[in-house]
Amino acid sequence: MLHITVTAKKPVDPEWDGLGRPFVGYEKGMTPDEMYEANHGEWAIGARGQKERFALFSFGRTVIQAVEIESLELTKAFERTPEEKRDDRYTIHGKILGPGHPVFDKYVGRETPVSIARNPVRYFEDSEFDGGAGQPCRCGCGELTTRGDFIPGHDQRAIHERIARIGTVAEFLDWMDVVRPASLRA
Ligand SMILES: [Zn+2]
């Protein structure tokens, strides 16, 4: 699961914010929609986060919201000055979960499941919800994937490994044309 620690509510300049928000963060009394609007972007989400199904948001040491991730959108990074280039930032789009959903019931309102760290973006394993722990990536790397047969990019790795078993790309094509001639494909 993806876990994000949010700050206390603070104003930001909507002109500089990638989502045009007047403020970010959390304060007591916010509705779920307000929490989502203020905190669903812009986060430096790494490769591991790209395959997570759920995101938890915490304030202090308490989980305040759970979201089922539908997509991650790369936010256009504003370049304030040539020196101030930012990492890629993502906005989480998804469904706000409520009471009755097992992820909400397990986490929201309870103690944050990850240790304290400087980086607000963290990941942790919950075998109950992480795609049934996922299935092994078909490339054979031993990692688990929850979306499709491959971890992103590993399908290319698997293909190139097969080609290398035969030799060069040209040798692979020659071999392939013998074992599976084009005329037999139709
Ligand atoms: Zn793999």
mmCIF file of C-alpha atoms and ligand atoms in Angstrom:
data_model
loop_
_atom_site.group_PDB
_atom_site.id
_atom_site.type_symbol
_atom_site.label_atom_id
_atom_site.label_comp_id
_atom_site.label_asym_id
_atom_site.label_seq_id
_atom_site.Cartn_x
_atom_site.Cartn_y
_atom_site.Cartn_z
ATOM 1 C CA MET A 1 0.000 0.000 0.000
ATOM 2 C CA LEU A 2 0.942 3.590 -0.558
ATOM 3 C CA HIS A 3 1.076 5.682 2.603
ATOM 4 C CA ILE A 4 1.251 9.464 2.628
ATOM 5 C CA THR A 5 1.725 11.685 5.644
ATOM 6 C CA VAL A 6 0.093 15.080 5.169
ATOM 7 C CA THR A 7 0.927 18.359 6.887
ATOM 8 C CA ALA A 8 -1.331 20.598 8.933
ATOM 9 C CA LYS A 9 -3.464 22.807 6.693
ATOM 10 C CA LYS A 10 -1.376 25.582 5.217
ATOM 11 C CA PRO A 11 -1.926 28.101 2.423
ATOM 12 C CA VAL A 12 -0.165 27.660 -0.910
ATOM 13 C CA ASP A 13 -0.113 29.898 -3.979
ATOM 14 C CA PRO A 14 -2.708 28.512 -6.427
ATOM 15 C CA GLU A 15 -0.638 29.935 -9.285
ATOM 16 C CA TRP A 16 2.311 27.731 -8.362
ATOM 17 C CA ASP A 17 0.413 24.694 -7.164
ATOM 18 C CA GLY A 18 0.080 22.030 -9.873
ATOM 19 C CA LEU A 19 -3.560 21.482 -8.904
ATOM 20 C CA GLY A 20 -4.342 25.196 -8.444
ATOM 21 C CA ARG A 21 -5.137 24.722 -4.766
ATOM 22 C CA PRO A 22 -5.337 27.610 -2.287
ATOM 23 C CA PHE A 23 -4.201 25.346 0.547
ATOM 24 C CA VAL A 24 -2.956 21.828 1.271
ATOM 25 C CA GLY A 25 -2.935 19.623 4.366
ATOM 26 C CA TYR A 26 -5.403 18.675 7.028
ATOM 27 C CA GLU A 27 -7.379 20.343 9.766
ATOM 28 C CA LYS A 28 -9.988 18.926 12.068
ATOM 29 C CA GLY A 29 -13.525 19.069 10.733
ATOM 30 C CA MET A 30 -12.674 18.625 7.049
ATOM 31 C CA THR A 31 -15.082 16.459 5.063
ATOM 32 C CA PRO A 32 -13.661 13.452 3.161
ATOM 33 C CA ASP A 33 -14.013 15.389 -0.116
ATOM 34 C CA GLU A 34 -12.106 18.356 1.322
ATOM 35 C CA MET A 35 -9.330 16.090 2.615
ATOM 36 C CA TYR A 36 -9.044 14.451 -0.800
ATOM 37 C CA GLU A 37 -8.970 17.762 -2.673
ATOM 38 C CA ALA A 38 -6.280 19.163 -0.389
ATOM 39 C CA ASN A 39 -4.058 16.091 -0.349
ATOM 40 C CA HIS A 40 -4.385 13.852 -3.430
ATOM 41 C CA GLY A 41 -1.363 15.483 -5.136
ATOM 42 C CA GLU A 42 1.404 16.336 -5.899
ATOM 43 C CA TRP A 43 3.580 13.541 -4.584
ATOM 44 C CA ALA A 44 6.930 12.118 -5.653
ATOM 45 C CA ILE A 45 5.709 8.546 -6.135
ATOM 46 C CA GLY A 46 8.396 6.075 -7.189
ATOM 47 C CA ALA A 47 8.272 2.897 -9.238
ATOM 48 C CA ARG A 48 6.869 0.842 -6.403
ATOM 49 C CA GLY A 49 3.925 3.195 -5.961
ATOM 50 C CA GLN A 50 2.926 2.748 -9.577
ATOM 51 C CA LYS A 51 1.454 -0.669 -8.842
ATOM 52 C CA GLU A 52 -0.214 -0.013 -5.504
ATOM 53 C CA ARG A 53 -4.010 -0.378 -5.322
ATOM 54 C CA PHE A 54 -4.718 1.584 -2.170
ATOM 55 C CA ALA A 55 -3.441 4.812 -0.631
ATOM 56 C CA LEU A 56 -3.685 5.747 3.035
ATOM 57 C CA PHE A 57 -3.297 9.322 4.255
ATOM 58 C CA SER A 58 -2.220 10.109 7.782
ATOM 59 C CA PHE A 59 -2.010 13.266 9.821
ATOM 60 C CA GLY A 60 0.113 13.112 12.934
ATOM 61 C CA ARG A 61 0.092 9.415 13.739
ATOM 62 C CA THR A 62 -3.524 8.731 12.750
ATOM 63 C CA VAL A 63 -4.895 7.525 9.412
ATOM 64 C CA ILE A 64 -7.443 10.090 8.188
ATOM 65 C CA GLN A 65 -8.378 8.731 4.758
ATOM 66 C CA ALA A 66 -8.206 5.655 2.510
ATOM 67 C CA VAL A 67 -8.434 5.829 -1.281
ATOM 68 C CA GLU A 68 -8.697 3.069 -3.886
ATOM 69 C CA ILE A 69 -6.297 4.199 -6.609
ATOM 70 C CA GLU A 70 -7.729 4.390 -10.131
ATOM 71 C CA SER A 71 -4.860 6.245 -11.790
ATOM 72 C CA LEU A 72 -1.762 8.282 -11.126
ATOM 73 C CA GLU A 73 -1.434 11.425 -13.208
ATOM 74 C CA LEU A 74 1.917 13.033 -13.824
ATOM 75 C CA THR A 75 1.463 16.640 -12.751
ATOM 76 C CA LYS A 76 3.006 19.321 -14.899
ATOM 77 C CA ALA A 77 5.905 20.577 -12.828
ATOM 78 C CA PHE A 78 6.145 24.331 -12.714
ATOM 79 C CA GLU A 79 9.678 25.542 -13.028
ATOM 80 C CA ARG A 80 9.964 28.413 -10.640
ATOM 81 C CA THR A 81 13.564 29.161 -11.442
ATOM 82 C CA PRO A 82 16.052 27.262 -13.596
ATOM 83 C CA GLU A 83 17.702 26.051 -10.377
ATOM 84 C CA GLU A 84 14.494 24.780 -8.843
ATOM 85 C CA LYS A 85 13.698 21.736 -10.965
ATOM 86 C CA ARG A 86 11.449 19.263 -9.273
ATOM 87 C CA ASP A 87 11.156 15.499 -9.356
ATOM 88 C CA ASP A 88 8.174 14.104 -11.210
ATOM 89 C CA ARG A 89 5.094 14.579 -9.104
ATOM 90 C CA TYR A 90 1.904 12.577 -9.319
ATOM 91 C CA THR A 91 -1.705 13.230 -8.496
ATOM 92 C CA ILE A 92 -3.646 10.276 -7.154
ATOM 93 C CA HIS A 93 -7.072 9.817 -8.697
ATOM 94 C CA GLY A 94 -9.340 7.321 -7.044
ATOM 95 C CA LYS A 95 -12.341 6.508 -4.961
ATOM 96 C CA ILE A 96 -12.600 7.759 -1.376
ATOM 97 C CA LEU A 97 -13.397 4.747 0.780
ATOM 98 C CA GLY A 98 -15.930 4.833 3.593
ATOM 99 C CA PRO A 99 -17.179 2.685 6.471
ATOM 100 C CA GLY A 100 -17.927 -0.865 5.354
ATOM 101 C CA HIS A 101 -14.969 -1.061 2.995
ATOM 102 C CA PRO A 102 -12.438 -3.452 4.570
ATOM 103 C CA VAL A 103 -9.480 -1.108 3.991
ATOM 104 C CA PHE A 104 -11.314 1.812 5.598
ATOM 105 C CA ASP A 105 -12.450 -0.307 8.512
ATOM 106 C CA LYS A 106 -8.969 -1.694 9.118
ATOM 107 C CA TYR A 107 -7.056 1.586 9.025
ATOM 108 C CA VAL A 108 -9.003 4.863 9.117
ATOM 109 C CA GLY A 109 -9.116 6.448 12.553
ATOM 110 C CA ARG A 110 -6.398 4.114 13.790
ATOM 111 C CA GLU A 111 -2.693 4.461 14.374
ATOM 112 C CA THR A 112 -0.503 5.039 11.321
ATOM 113 C CA PRO A 113 0.895 1.670 10.142
ATOM 114 C CA VAL A 114 4.334 2.966 9.091
ATOM 115 C CA SER A 115 7.213 4.280 11.158
ATOM 116 C CA ILE A 116 8.055 7.975 11.369
ATOM 117 C CA ALA A 117 10.230 9.176 8.479
ATOM 118 C CA ARG A 118 11.131 12.408 6.751
ATOM 119 C CA ASN A 119 9.776 11.312 3.399
ATOM 120 C CA PRO A 120 5.979 11.751 3.380
ATOM 121 C CA VAL A 121 5.593 9.003 0.741
ATOM 122 C CA ARG A 122 6.036 5.477 2.067
ATOM 123 C CA TYR A 123 5.056 1.944 1.063
ATOM 124 C CA PHE A 124 4.127 -1.035 3.146
ATOM 125 C CA GLU A 125 2.861 -4.565 2.580
ATOM 126 C CA ASP A 126 -0.609 -5.673 3.544
ATOM 127 C CA SER A 127 -1.001 -9.172 2.114
ATOM 128 C CA GLU A 128 -4.743 -9.015 2.795
ATOM 129 C CA PHE A 129 -5.253 -6.212 0.268
ATOM 130 C CA ASP A 130 -2.183 -5.949 -1.919
ATOM 131 C CA GLY A 131 -3.739 -7.859 -4.799
ATOM 132 C CA GLY A 132 -3.733 -11.089 -2.816
ATOM 133 C CA ALA A 133 0.000 -10.363 -2.466
ATOM 134 C CA GLY A 134 0.167 -10.225 -6.262
ATOM 135 C CA GLN A 135 1.537 -12.801 -8.646
ATOM 136 C CA PRO A 136 5.155 -13.368 -9.621
ATOM 137 C CA CYS A 137 6.292 -11.171 -12.506
ATOM 138 C CA ARG A 138 6.460 -13.334 -15.626
ATOM 139 C CA CYS A 139 10.012 -12.159 -16.400
ATOM 140 C CA GLY A 140 11.198 -14.356 -13.580
ATOM 141 C CA CYS A 141 12.715 -11.581 -11.456
ATOM 142 C CA GLY A 142 10.918 -12.861 -8.373
ATOM 143 C CA GLU A 143 9.032 -9.621 -7.632
ATOM 144 C CA LEU A 144 5.251 -9.533 -7.320
ATOM 145 C CA THR A 145 2.908 -7.653 -9.615
ATOM 146 C CA THR A 146 -0.704 -6.774 -8.899
ATOM 147 C CA ARG A 147 -1.500 -5.400 -12.377
ATOM 148 C CA GLY A 148 -0.985 -7.659 -15.377
ATOM 149 C CA ASP A 149 1.694 -10.247 -16.020
ATOM 150 C CA PHE A 150 4.698 -7.961 -15.688
ATOM 151 C CA ILE A 151 6.101 -5.217 -13.538
ATOM 152 C CA PRO A 152 6.234 -2.161 -15.874
ATOM 153 C CA GLY A 153 9.221 -2.523 -18.229
ATOM 154 C CA HIS A 154 9.902 -6.160 -17.373
ATOM 155 C CA ASP A 155 8.128 -7.437 -20.493
ATOM 156 C CA GLN A 156 10.906 -5.794 -22.510
ATOM 157 C CA ARG A 157 13.516 -7.326 -20.250
ATOM 158 C CA ALA A 158 11.958 -10.775 -20.743
ATOM 159 C CA ILE A 159 11.866 -10.409 -24.560
ATOM 160 C CA HIS A 160 15.458 -9.238 -24.761
ATOM 161 C CA GLU A 161 16.589 -12.086 -22.561
ATOM 162 C CA ARG A 162 14.960 -14.534 -25.036
ATOM 163 C CA ILE A 163 16.569 -12.815 -27.995
ATOM 164 C CA ALA A 164 19.965 -13.012 -26.285
ATOM 165 C CA ARG A 165 19.542 -16.770 -25.866
ATOM 166 C CA ILE A 166 19.503 -17.087 -29.661
ATOM 167 C CA GLY A 167 22.106 -14.383 -30.350
ATOM 168 C CA THR A 168 21.735 -11.039 -32.088
ATOM 169 C CA VAL A 169 18.365 -9.622 -33.103
ATOM 170 C CA ALA A 170 19.123 -10.665 -36.712
ATOM 171 C CA GLU A 171 19.943 -14.190 -35.586
ATOM 172 C CA PHE A 172 16.769 -14.255 -33.545
ATOM 173 C CA LEU A 173 14.716 -13.263 -36.597
ATOM 174 C CA ASP A 174 16.380 -15.963 -38.720
ATOM 175 C CA TRP A 175 15.669 -18.538 -36.045
ATOM 176 C CA MET A 176 12.076 -17.370 -35.584
ATOM 177 C CA ASP A 177 11.402 -17.523 -39.341
ATOM 178 C CA VAL A 178 12.458 -21.157 -39.317
ATOM 179 C CA VAL A 179 10.494 -22.305 -36.292
ATOM 180 C CA ARG A 180 7.451 -20.188 -37.151
ATOM 181 C CA PRO A 181 7.439 -19.236 -40.844
ATOM 182 C CA ALA A 182 5.329 -16.173 -41.647
ATOM 183 C CA SER A 183 3.235 -18.131 -44.162
ATOM 184 C CA LEU A 184 2.005 -20.457 -41.424
ATOM 185 C CA ARG A 185 0.833 -17.627 -39.196
ATOM 186 C CA ALA A 186 -2.460 -17.088 -41.018
HETATM 187 ZN ZN ZN B 1 10.116 -8.882 -13.546
#
